[in-house]
Amino acid sequence: MPNARATHLTRRGVLAAGGALGLGAALAACGDNDSKSGGSDATKAAAKSGPWTFKDDRGTTVKLDKKPANIVAFTGVAAALFDYGVEVKGVFGPTKTKDGKPDVQAGDMDISKLTILGNEWGQFNIEKYAGLAPDVLVSTMFDTAGTLWYVPEESKDKILKLAPSVGVSVYDVQMPQPLQRMLALAESLGADVKSARITEAKKKFETAAERLRKAAKARPEIKVLAGSASQDIFYVSGSNLSIDLEYFKALGVNIVEPSAKALKASGGWFENLSWENVDKYPADIIIMDDRTSTIQPADITEATWKKLPAVKAGQVIARTPEPILSYDKCTPILDRLAEAIENAKKVA
């Protein structure tokens, strides 16, 4: 995972299990189609409305003469705004898989209607971006330096000259905080946050959080390990820094913690293990990184993995290190872990 103090994110640093990434995600740096739809009601309303102001998590206040109509966003941010009825024109980040299907981070968006400016780490088509006449660019941030996720370091100055930017922090905070911030952003862009649909979604999230709290309290002996698989390395995430793991821990989940020395070496995110040492930390449940840049459990062939008690017991579930920040998308994350803890056998 990213080092909070680094201004340049290395390929290895970002591949890790801690909270964000999609290095090797699919192909195609650029998408094919500009958005042909008229956009949502919220987006249409934005084009007609008066002055727009939003203070982001860098403390930067963006001021425009009218609400942004031409929005460009990191894919996961765009997917969250879509859930609130706000559509974007262009995206960057993991959007399309190798077989042309929507990436897990694209949520419910119709990616055929989007201009994909970059589908992989380090790729961002500035010419296409300029052609969209962007009003604002929105992304998440995984450090305190204000680094916008998936905006390439080497071309950020050119990119950020074309339109103001908004950053939503997902660093060292619990899930409810960025959820609230994304909802506030959506509201500023015209979303009806008091609608029955959004109100119900938030209520379901709160119910799921209480369910997880109760499950963790009833089964404190169940150890949960957060893992991520690559060809040569198995990453074990610590409970700090990542919005999901911090929240799970706050709700009482017994998260397996890597060694302090290993965490320090990675900037606090993770410990990397060889596959021979994948059994270093006993666990009853393993939650595995679901991003397309990582190897999924069904495709892991290592014998040491298959011998793990949690694997043999079928107690491996998906983890979403980069949640789509809408209540609708985060609720299943809590329910999934709660169910796993409720039904888990003590195997560690």
PDB file of N, CA, C and O in Angstrom, residues 54-62 138-148 165-171 173 177-182 184-185 243 325:
ATOM      1  N   PHE A  54     -17.184  23.872  -2.851  1.00  0.00           N
ATOM      2  CA  PHE A  54     -16.999  22.657  -2.050  1.00  0.00           C
ATOM      3  C   PHE A  54     -15.601  22.671  -1.452  1.00  0.00           C
ATOM      4  O   PHE A  54     -14.611  22.880  -2.149  1.00  0.00           O
ATOM      5  N   LYS A  55     -15.536  22.436  -0.130  1.00  0.00           N
ATOM      6  CA  LYS A  55     -14.255  22.346   0.568  1.00  0.00           C
ATOM      7  C   LYS A  55     -13.886  20.880   0.711  1.00  0.00           C
ATOM      8  O   LYS A  55     -14.603  20.115   1.344  1.00  0.00           O
ATOM      9  N   ASP A  56     -12.754  20.485   0.132  1.00  0.00           N
ATOM     10  CA  ASP A  56     -12.392  19.071   0.139  1.00  0.00           C
ATOM     11  C   ASP A  56     -11.533  18.728   1.352  1.00  0.00           C
ATOM     12  O   ASP A  56     -11.318  19.560   2.242  1.00  0.00           O
ATOM     13  N   ASP A  57     -11.032  17.479   1.389  1.00  0.00           N
ATOM     14  CA  ASP A  57     -10.313  17.009   2.564  1.00  0.00           C
ATOM     15  C   ASP A  57      -8.850  17.449   2.605  1.00  0.00           C
ATOM     16  O   ASP A  57      -8.120  17.105   3.527  1.00  0.00           O
ATOM     17  N   ARG A  58      -8.410  18.227   1.616  1.00  0.00           N
ATOM     18  CA  ARG A  58      -7.112  18.881   1.682  1.00  0.00           C
ATOM     19  C   ARG A  58      -7.244  20.256   2.330  1.00  0.00           C
ATOM     20  O   ARG A  58      -6.246  20.933   2.546  1.00  0.00           O
ATOM     21  N   GLY A  59      -8.501  20.650   2.562  1.00  0.00           N
ATOM     22  CA  GLY A  59      -8.755  21.998   3.045  1.00  0.00           C
ATOM     23  C   GLY A  59      -8.865  22.988   1.907  1.00  0.00           C
ATOM     24  O   GLY A  59      -8.947  24.194   2.123  1.00  0.00           O
ATOM     25  N   THR A  60      -8.888  22.471   0.675  1.00  0.00           N
ATOM     26  CA  THR A  60      -8.991  23.315  -0.515  1.00  0.00           C
ATOM     27  C   THR A  60     -10.451  23.592  -0.844  1.00  0.00           C
ATOM     28  O   THR A  60     -11.261  22.657  -0.911  1.00  0.00           O
ATOM     29  N   THR A  61     -10.788  24.843  -1.036  1.00  0.00           N
ATOM     30  CA  THR A  61     -12.151  25.205  -1.410  1.00  0.00           C
ATOM     31  C   THR A  61     -12.199  25.503  -2.904  1.00  0.00           C
ATOM     32  O   THR A  61     -11.498  26.390  -3.391  1.00  0.00           O
ATOM     33  N   VAL A  62     -13.012  24.730  -3.601  1.00  0.00           N
ATOM     34  CA  VAL A  62     -13.183  24.921  -5.034  1.00  0.00           C
ATOM     35  C   VAL A  62     -14.422  25.783  -5.253  1.00  0.00           C
ATOM     36  O   VAL A  62     -15.493  25.487  -4.728  1.00  0.00           O
ATOM     37  N   VAL A 138     -12.219  14.653  -9.618  1.00  0.00           N
ATOM     38  CA  VAL A 138     -12.405  14.167  -8.250  1.00  0.00           C
ATOM     39  C   VAL A 138     -11.702  12.826  -8.073  1.00  0.00           C
ATOM     40  O   VAL A 138     -11.824  11.932  -8.909  1.00  0.00           O
ATOM     41  N   SER A 139     -10.968  12.693  -6.969  1.00  0.00           N
ATOM     42  CA  SER A 139     -10.346  11.409  -6.661  1.00  0.00           C
ATOM     43  C   SER A 139     -10.234  11.246  -5.148  1.00  0.00           C
ATOM     44  O   SER A 139     -10.502  12.178  -4.386  1.00  0.00           O
ATOM     45  N   THR A 140      -9.833  10.048  -4.740  1.00  0.00           N
ATOM     46  CA  THR A 140      -9.572   9.779  -3.333  1.00  0.00           C
ATOM     47  C   THR A 140      -8.104  10.083  -3.031  1.00  0.00           C
ATOM     48  O   THR A 140      -7.299  10.332  -3.927  1.00  0.00           O
ATOM     49  N   MET A 141      -7.751  10.033  -1.743  1.00  0.00           N
ATOM     50  CA  MET A 141      -6.383  10.306  -1.326  1.00  0.00           C
ATOM     51  C   MET A 141      -5.980   9.291  -0.259  1.00  0.00           C
ATOM     52  O   MET A 141      -6.718   9.070   0.701  1.00  0.00           O
ATOM     53  N   PHE A 142      -4.799   8.693  -0.423  1.00  0.00           N
ATOM     54  CA  PHE A 142      -4.302   7.684   0.506  1.00  0.00           C
ATOM     55  C   PHE A 142      -3.082   8.169   1.282  1.00  0.00           C
ATOM     56  O   PHE A 142      -2.271   7.365   1.736  1.00  0.00           O
ATOM     57  N   ASP A 143      -2.945   9.466   1.428  1.00  0.00           N
ATOM     58  CA  ASP A 143      -1.867  10.017   2.239  1.00  0.00           C
ATOM     59  C   ASP A 143      -2.305  11.381   2.756  1.00  0.00           C
ATOM     60  O   ASP A 143      -3.421  11.843   2.486  1.00  0.00           O
ATOM     61  N   THR A 144      -1.436  11.996   3.527  1.00  0.00           N
ATOM     62  CA  THR A 144      -1.740  13.320   4.083  1.00  0.00           C
ATOM     63  C   THR A 144      -1.173  14.439   3.220  1.00  0.00           C
ATOM     64  O   THR A 144      -1.325  15.614   3.551  1.00  0.00           O
ATOM     65  N   ALA A 145      -0.533  14.062   2.126  1.00  0.00           N
ATOM     66  CA  ALA A 145       0.102  15.055   1.259  1.00  0.00           C
ATOM     67  C   ALA A 145      -0.834  15.578   0.178  1.00  0.00           C
ATOM     68  O   ALA A 145      -0.459  16.456  -0.595  1.00  0.00           O
ATOM     69  N   GLY A 146      -2.042  15.026   0.116  1.00  0.00           N
ATOM     70  CA  GLY A 146      -2.988  15.483  -0.890  1.00  0.00           C
ATOM     71  C   GLY A 146      -2.775  14.849  -2.251  1.00  0.00           C
ATOM     72  O   GLY A 146      -3.221  15.389  -3.268  1.00  0.00           O
ATOM     73  N   THR A 147      -2.106  13.692  -2.300  1.00  0.00           N
ATOM     74  CA  THR A 147      -1.877  12.992  -3.562  1.00  0.00           C
ATOM     75  C   THR A 147      -3.185  12.406  -4.074  1.00  0.00           C
ATOM     76  O   THR A 147      -3.817  11.598  -3.390  1.00  0.00           O
ATOM     77  N   LEU A 148      -3.579  12.804  -5.257  1.00  0.00           N
ATOM     78  CA  LEU A 148      -4.836  12.322  -5.825  1.00  0.00           C
ATOM     79  C   LEU A 148      -4.618  10.952  -6.461  1.00  0.00           C
ATOM     80  O   LEU A 148      -3.772  10.785  -7.343  1.00  0.00           O
ATOM     81  N   SER A 165      -9.552  20.537  -8.768  1.00  0.00           N
ATOM     82  CA  SER A 165      -9.695  19.160  -8.301  1.00  0.00           C
ATOM     83  C   SER A 165     -10.255  19.106  -6.893  1.00  0.00           C
ATOM     84  O   SER A 165     -10.133  20.058  -6.116  1.00  0.00           O
ATOM     85  N   VAL A 166     -10.870  17.977  -6.599  1.00  0.00           N
ATOM     86  CA  VAL A 166     -11.438  17.712  -5.269  1.00  0.00           C
ATOM     87  C   VAL A 166     -10.875  16.381  -4.782  1.00  0.00           C
ATOM     88  O   VAL A 166     -10.886  15.387  -5.518  1.00  0.00           O
ATOM     89  N   GLY A 167     -10.364  16.363  -3.551  1.00  0.00           N
ATOM     90  CA  GLY A 167      -9.833  15.140  -2.969  1.00  0.00           C
ATOM     91  C   GLY A 167     -10.645  14.703  -1.764  1.00  0.00           C
ATOM     92  O   GLY A 167     -10.959  15.509  -0.898  1.00  0.00           O
ATOM     93  N   VAL A 168     -10.989  13.406  -1.726  1.00  0.00           N
ATOM     94  CA  VAL A 168     -11.708  12.819  -0.591  1.00  0.00           C
ATOM     95  C   VAL A 168     -10.761  11.858   0.108  1.00  0.00           C
ATOM     96  O   VAL A 168     -10.286  10.894  -0.490  1.00  0.00           O
ATOM     97  N   SER A 169     -10.469  12.101   1.370  1.00  0.00           N
ATOM     98  CA  SER A 169      -9.492  11.296   2.088  1.00  0.00           C
ATOM     99  C   SER A 169     -10.043   9.924   2.475  1.00  0.00           C
ATOM    100  O   SER A 169     -11.144   9.806   3.023  1.00  0.00           O
ATOM    101  N   VAL A 170      -9.243   8.895   2.170  1.00  0.00           N
ATOM    102  CA  VAL A 170      -9.541   7.539   2.626  1.00  0.00           C
ATOM    103  C   VAL A 170      -8.311   7.001   3.358  1.00  0.00           C
ATOM    104  O   VAL A 170      -8.024   5.803   3.339  1.00  0.00           O
ATOM    105  N   TYR A 171      -7.614   7.887   4.016  1.00  0.00           N
ATOM    106  CA  TYR A 171      -6.386   7.527   4.725  1.00  0.00           C
ATOM    107  C   TYR A 171      -6.558   7.676   6.228  1.00  0.00           C
ATOM    108  O   TYR A 171      -6.887   8.763   6.725  1.00  0.00           O
ATOM    109  N   VAL A 173      -8.768   6.821   8.385  1.00  0.00           N
ATOM    110  CA  VAL A 173     -10.093   7.174   8.893  1.00  0.00           C
ATOM    111  C   VAL A 173     -10.973   5.935   8.784  1.00  0.00           C
ATOM    112  O   VAL A 173     -10.670   5.007   8.039  1.00  0.00           O
ATOM    113  N   GLN A 177     -16.655   8.003   7.825  1.00  0.00           N
ATOM    114  CA  GLN A 177     -16.237   9.389   7.520  1.00  0.00           C
ATOM    115  C   GLN A 177     -16.182   9.663   6.026  1.00  0.00           C
ATOM    116  O   GLN A 177     -16.800  10.630   5.557  1.00  0.00           O
ATOM    117  N   PRO A 178     -15.461   8.861   5.222  1.00  0.00           N
ATOM    118  CA  PRO A 178     -15.482   9.136   3.777  1.00  0.00           C
ATOM    119  C   PRO A 178     -16.852   8.897   3.150  1.00  0.00           C
ATOM    120  O   PRO A 178     -17.182   9.539   2.146  1.00  0.00           O
ATOM    121  N   LEU A 179     -17.651   8.029   3.742  1.00  0.00           N
ATOM    122  CA  LEU A 179     -19.022   7.860   3.256  1.00  0.00           C
ATOM    123  C   LEU A 179     -19.801   9.163   3.403  1.00  0.00           C
ATOM    124  O   LEU A 179     -20.518   9.586   2.488  1.00  0.00           O
ATOM    125  N   GLN A 180     -19.651   9.797   4.548  1.00  0.00           N
ATOM    126  CA  GLN A 180     -20.341  11.064   4.789  1.00  0.00           C
ATOM    127  C   GLN A 180     -19.826  12.155   3.864  1.00  0.00           C
ATOM    128  O   GLN A 180     -20.593  12.974   3.351  1.00  0.00           O
ATOM    129  N   ARG A 181     -18.517  12.141   3.629  1.00  0.00           N
ATOM    130  CA  ARG A 181     -17.927  13.162   2.757  1.00  0.00           C
ATOM    131  C   ARG A 181     -18.382  12.983   1.305  1.00  0.00           C
ATOM    132  O   ARG A 181     -18.648  13.956   0.605  1.00  0.00           O
ATOM    133  N   MET A 182     -18.470  11.731   0.862  1.00  0.00           N
ATOM    134  CA  MET A 182     -18.923  11.485  -0.506  1.00  0.00           C
ATOM    135  C   MET A 182     -20.393  11.875  -0.656  1.00  0.00           C
ATOM    136  O   MET A 182     -20.792  12.411  -1.702  1.00  0.00           O
ATOM    137  N   ALA A 184     -21.854  14.232   1.025  1.00  0.00           N
ATOM    138  CA  ALA A 184     -21.867  15.701   1.004  1.00  0.00           C
ATOM    139  C   ALA A 184     -21.476  16.224  -0.371  1.00  0.00           C
ATOM    140  O   ALA A 184     -22.059  17.193  -0.877  1.00  0.00           O
ATOM    141  N   LEU A 185     -20.488  15.587  -0.983  1.00  0.00           N
ATOM    142  CA  LEU A 185     -20.080  15.981  -2.328  1.00  0.00           C
ATOM    143  C   LEU A 185     -21.220  15.760  -3.320  1.00  0.00           C
ATOM    144  O   LEU A 185     -21.523  16.635  -4.144  1.00  0.00           O
ATOM    145  N   ILE A 243      -9.626   2.210   5.523  1.00  0.00           N
ATOM    146  CA  ILE A 243     -10.931   2.626   6.048  1.00  0.00           C
ATOM    147  C   ILE A 243     -11.798   1.441   6.467  1.00  0.00           C
ATOM    148  O   ILE A 243     -12.590   1.558   7.403  1.00  0.00           O
ATOM    149  N   LEU A 325     -17.732   4.316  -2.300  1.00  0.00           N
ATOM    150  CA  LEU A 325     -18.177   5.044  -1.124  1.00  0.00           C
ATOM    151  C   LEU A 325     -19.621   5.531  -1.214  1.00  0.00           C
ATOM    152  O   LEU A 325     -19.927   6.722  -1.158  1.00  0.00           O
TER     153      LEU A 325
END
